[in-house]
Coordinates of C-alpha atoms in Angstrom, one line a residue:
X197 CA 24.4 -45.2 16.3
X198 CA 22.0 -44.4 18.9
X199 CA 18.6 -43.1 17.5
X200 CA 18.1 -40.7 20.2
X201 CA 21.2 -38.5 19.2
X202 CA 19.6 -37.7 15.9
X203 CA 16.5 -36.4 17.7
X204 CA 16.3 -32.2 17.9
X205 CA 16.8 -31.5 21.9
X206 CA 14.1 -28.4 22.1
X207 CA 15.7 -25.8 24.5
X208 CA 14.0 -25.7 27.9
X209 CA 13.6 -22.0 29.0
X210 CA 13.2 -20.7 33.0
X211 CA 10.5 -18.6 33.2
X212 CA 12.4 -15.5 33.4
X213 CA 14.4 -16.7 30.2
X214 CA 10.9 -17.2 28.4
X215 CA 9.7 -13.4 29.4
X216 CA 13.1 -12.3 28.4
X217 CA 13.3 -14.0 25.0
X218 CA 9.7 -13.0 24.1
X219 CA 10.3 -9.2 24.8
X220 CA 13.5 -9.0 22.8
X221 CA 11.6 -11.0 19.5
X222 CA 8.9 -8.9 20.4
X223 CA 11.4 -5.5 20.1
X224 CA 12.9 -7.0 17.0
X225 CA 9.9 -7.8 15.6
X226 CA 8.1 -3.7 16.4
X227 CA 11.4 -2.5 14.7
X228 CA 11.4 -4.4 12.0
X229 CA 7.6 -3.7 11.4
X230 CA 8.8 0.5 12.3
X231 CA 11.7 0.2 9.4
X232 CA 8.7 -1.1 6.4
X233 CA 6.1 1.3 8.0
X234 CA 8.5 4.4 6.7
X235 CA 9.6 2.9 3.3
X236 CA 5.7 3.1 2.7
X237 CA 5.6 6.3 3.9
X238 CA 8.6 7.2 1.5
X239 CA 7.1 6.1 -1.4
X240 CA 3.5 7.8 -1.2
X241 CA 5.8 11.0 -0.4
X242 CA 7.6 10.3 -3.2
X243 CA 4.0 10.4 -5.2
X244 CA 2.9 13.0 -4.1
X245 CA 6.0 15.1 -5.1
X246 CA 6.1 13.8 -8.4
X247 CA 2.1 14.9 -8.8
X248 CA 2.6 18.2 -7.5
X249 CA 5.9 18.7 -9.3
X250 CA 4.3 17.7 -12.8
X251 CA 0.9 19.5 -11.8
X252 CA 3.0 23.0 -11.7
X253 CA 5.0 22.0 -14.7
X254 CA 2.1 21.0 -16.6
X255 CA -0.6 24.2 -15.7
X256 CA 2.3 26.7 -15.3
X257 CA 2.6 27.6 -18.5
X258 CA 0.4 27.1 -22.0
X259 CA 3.5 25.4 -23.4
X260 CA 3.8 22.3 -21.7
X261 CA 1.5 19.6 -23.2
X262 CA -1.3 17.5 -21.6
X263 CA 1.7 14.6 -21.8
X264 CA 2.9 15.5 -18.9
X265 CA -0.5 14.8 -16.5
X266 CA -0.5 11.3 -18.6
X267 CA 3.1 10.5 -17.3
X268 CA 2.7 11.2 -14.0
X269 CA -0.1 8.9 -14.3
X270 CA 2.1 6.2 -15.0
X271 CA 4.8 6.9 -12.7
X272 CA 2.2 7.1 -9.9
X273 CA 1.2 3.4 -11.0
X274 CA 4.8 2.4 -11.0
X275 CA 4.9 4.2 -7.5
X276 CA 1.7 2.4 -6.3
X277 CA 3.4 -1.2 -7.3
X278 CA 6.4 -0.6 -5.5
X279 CA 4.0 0.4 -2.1
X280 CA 1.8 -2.7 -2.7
X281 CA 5.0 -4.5 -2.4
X282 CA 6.3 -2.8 0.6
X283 CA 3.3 -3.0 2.0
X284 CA 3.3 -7.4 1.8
X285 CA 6.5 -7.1 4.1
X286 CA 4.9 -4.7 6.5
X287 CA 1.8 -6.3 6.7
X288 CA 3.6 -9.9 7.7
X289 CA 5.4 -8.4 10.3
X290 CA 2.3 -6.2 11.6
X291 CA 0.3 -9.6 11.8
X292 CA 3.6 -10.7 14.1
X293 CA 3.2 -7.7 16.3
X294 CA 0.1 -8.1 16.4
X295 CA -0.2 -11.7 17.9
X296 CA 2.3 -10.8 20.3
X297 CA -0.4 -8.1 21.3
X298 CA -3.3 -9.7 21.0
X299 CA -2.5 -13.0 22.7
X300 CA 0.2 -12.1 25.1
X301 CA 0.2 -8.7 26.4
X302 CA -3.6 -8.7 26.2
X303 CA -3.6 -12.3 28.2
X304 CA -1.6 -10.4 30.7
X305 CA -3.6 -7.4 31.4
X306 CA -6.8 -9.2 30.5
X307 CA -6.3 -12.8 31.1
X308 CA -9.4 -15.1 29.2
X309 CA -9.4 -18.7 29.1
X310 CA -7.6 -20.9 26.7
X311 CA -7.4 -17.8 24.0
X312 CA -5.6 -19.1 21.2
X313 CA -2.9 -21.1 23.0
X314 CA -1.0 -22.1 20.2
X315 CA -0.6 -18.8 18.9
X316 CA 3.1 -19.5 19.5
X317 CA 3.4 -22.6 17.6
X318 CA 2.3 -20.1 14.7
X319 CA 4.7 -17.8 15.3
X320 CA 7.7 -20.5 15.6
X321 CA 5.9 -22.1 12.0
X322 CA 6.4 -18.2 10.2
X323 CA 9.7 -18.4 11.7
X324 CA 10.4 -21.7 9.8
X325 CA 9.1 -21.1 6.5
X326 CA 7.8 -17.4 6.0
X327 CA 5.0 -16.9 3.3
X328 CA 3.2 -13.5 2.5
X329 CA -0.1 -12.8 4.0
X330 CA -1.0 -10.8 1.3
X331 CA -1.5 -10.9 -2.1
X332 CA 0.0 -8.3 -4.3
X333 CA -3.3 -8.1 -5.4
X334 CA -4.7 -7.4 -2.0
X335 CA -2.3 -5.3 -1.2
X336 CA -2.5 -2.4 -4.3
X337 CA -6.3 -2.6 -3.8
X338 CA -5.2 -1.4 0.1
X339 CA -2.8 1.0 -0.8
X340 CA -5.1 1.9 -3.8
X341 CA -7.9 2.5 -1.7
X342 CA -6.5 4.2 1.3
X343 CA -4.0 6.6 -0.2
X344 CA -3.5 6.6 -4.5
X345 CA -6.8 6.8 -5.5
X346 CA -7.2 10.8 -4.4
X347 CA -3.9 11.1 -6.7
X348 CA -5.1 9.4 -9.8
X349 CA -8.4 12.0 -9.1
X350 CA -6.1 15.1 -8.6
X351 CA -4.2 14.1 -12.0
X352 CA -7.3 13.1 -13.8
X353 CA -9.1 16.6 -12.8
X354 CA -6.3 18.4 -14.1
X355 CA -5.8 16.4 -17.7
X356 CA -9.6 17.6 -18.4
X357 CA -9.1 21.3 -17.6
X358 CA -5.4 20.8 -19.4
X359 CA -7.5 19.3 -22.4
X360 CA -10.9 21.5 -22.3
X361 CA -8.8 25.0 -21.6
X362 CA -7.3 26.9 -24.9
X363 CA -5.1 29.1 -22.6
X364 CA -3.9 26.4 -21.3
X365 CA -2.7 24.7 -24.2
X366 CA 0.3 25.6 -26.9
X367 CA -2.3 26.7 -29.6
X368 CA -4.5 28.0 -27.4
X369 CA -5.8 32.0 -27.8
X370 CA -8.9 32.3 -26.2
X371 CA -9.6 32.4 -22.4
X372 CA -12.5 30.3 -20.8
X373 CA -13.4 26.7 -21.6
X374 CA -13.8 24.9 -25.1
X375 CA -16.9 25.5 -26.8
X376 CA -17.8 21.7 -27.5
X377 CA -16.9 18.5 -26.2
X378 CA -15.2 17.9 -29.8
X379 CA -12.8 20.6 -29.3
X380 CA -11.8 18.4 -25.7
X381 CA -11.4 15.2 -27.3
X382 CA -9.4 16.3 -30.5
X383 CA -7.1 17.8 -28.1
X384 CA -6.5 15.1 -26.2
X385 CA -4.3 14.1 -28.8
X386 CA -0.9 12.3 -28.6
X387 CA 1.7 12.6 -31.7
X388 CA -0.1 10.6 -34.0
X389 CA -2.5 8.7 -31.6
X390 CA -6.0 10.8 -32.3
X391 CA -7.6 12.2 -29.1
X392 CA -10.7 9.9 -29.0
X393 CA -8.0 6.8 -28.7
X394 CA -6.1 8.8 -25.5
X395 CA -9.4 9.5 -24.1
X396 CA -10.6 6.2 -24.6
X397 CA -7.9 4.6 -23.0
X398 CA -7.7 7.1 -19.9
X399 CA -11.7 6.4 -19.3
X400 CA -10.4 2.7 -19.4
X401 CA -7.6 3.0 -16.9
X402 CA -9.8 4.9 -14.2
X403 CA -12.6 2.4 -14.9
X404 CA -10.1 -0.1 -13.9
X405 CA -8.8 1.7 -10.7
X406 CA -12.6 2.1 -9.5
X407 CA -13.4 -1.3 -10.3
X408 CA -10.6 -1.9 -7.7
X409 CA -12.1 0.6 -5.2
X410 CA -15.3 -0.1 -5.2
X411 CA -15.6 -4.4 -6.0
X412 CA -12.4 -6.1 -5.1
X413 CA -13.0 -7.3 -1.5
X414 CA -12.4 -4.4 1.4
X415 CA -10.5 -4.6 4.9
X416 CA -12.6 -6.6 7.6
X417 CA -11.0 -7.2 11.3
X418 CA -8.8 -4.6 12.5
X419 CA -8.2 -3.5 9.4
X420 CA -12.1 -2.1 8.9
X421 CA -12.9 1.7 8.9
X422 CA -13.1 2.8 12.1
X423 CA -11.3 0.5 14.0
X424 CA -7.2 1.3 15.2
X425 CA -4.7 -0.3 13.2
X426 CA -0.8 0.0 12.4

């Protein structure tokens, strides 16, 4: 058996060929990166529909219970996973756009010397074996930072007047604001969990979500504040 059959015969391309293949991947690629840039869109308008739905329910009317603003906290943490995940598969395609961008179309219109000339060995190796660019770690503390955090403050603003305002609350009578912070924290309370323990865990999850903010490691590169990014 000749040992030269078993070799991979690598297509050779005319130029036009080359230009032609390149801008169809590079089509497939923008459309692809299009379809995960409105599934995140989807999901924070799906947030913020469930926090203004449960924010009319819950401040409406004295009957409904400060519950409420504590489930819509989880369901915008559930929402806020399923965008950190979306956002992994639009961020790996982005980066493909991107080098399509930066080291072809840019060579074109602005040529520079040997700029990243393997950039399509790269793109043939994510081709091959495709691997996240992103952690889902990374990628809440993103979508945390750029979009959830204003509705975790939105729901937490309105749990405290829920919780410090007796009109706004099933056994409430009087108008105006609690007359101690006592008052606040023993009607905090859930079932039979006390108020200090719901309050105590609430200061603990928003603790968490600016630890995120303000510590875990921001955007650099394109992705920094102020410079253009898809």
């Amino acid at each position: 058996m000749n040992d030269a059959s078993a070799k991979p015969i690598r297509p050779v391309l005319t130029s036009a060929e080359r230009v032609n293949t390149l801008s169809h991947f590079h089509r497939a690629e923008i459309a692809r990166m299009a379809g995960w840039r409105d599934r995140l869109d989807r999901t924070t308008n799906w947030a913020i529909t469930v926090v203004a739905a449960l924010l009319s329910v819950s401040l409406s009317t004295a009957s409904a219970h400060h519950g409420v603003l504590l489930f819509a906290m989880l369901l915008i943490l559930l929402l806020l996973w399923i965008e950190a995940r979306r956002y992994r598969f639009f961020d790996f395609y982005r980066a493909r756009v991107r080098q399509f961008e930066r080291h072809y179309f840019a060579q074109i219109f602005s040529p520079q010397p040997d700029f990243a000339s393997d950039w399509l060995l790269i793109v043939g190796e994510g081709l091959r074996a495709p691997k996240f660019l992103l952690s889902q770690r990374a990628a809440l503390a993103r979508r945390l930072r750029r979009n959830y955090i204003y509705l975790f403050l939105i729901l937490l603003l309105a749990w405290m007047v829920k919780i410090s305002t007796p009109s706004l609350q099933a056994v409430g009578l009087r108008t105006g604001f609690v007359g101690s912070l006592r008052e606040a924290v023993d009607s905090a309370a859930l079932g039979p969990i006390p108020g200090v323990a719901i309050v105590v865990v609430v200061a603990a999850f928003y603790a968490g979500l600016f630890a995120i903010v303000f510590f875990v490691a921001g955007d650099d590169g394109e992705l920094s504040f102020g410079d253009v990014h898809v």
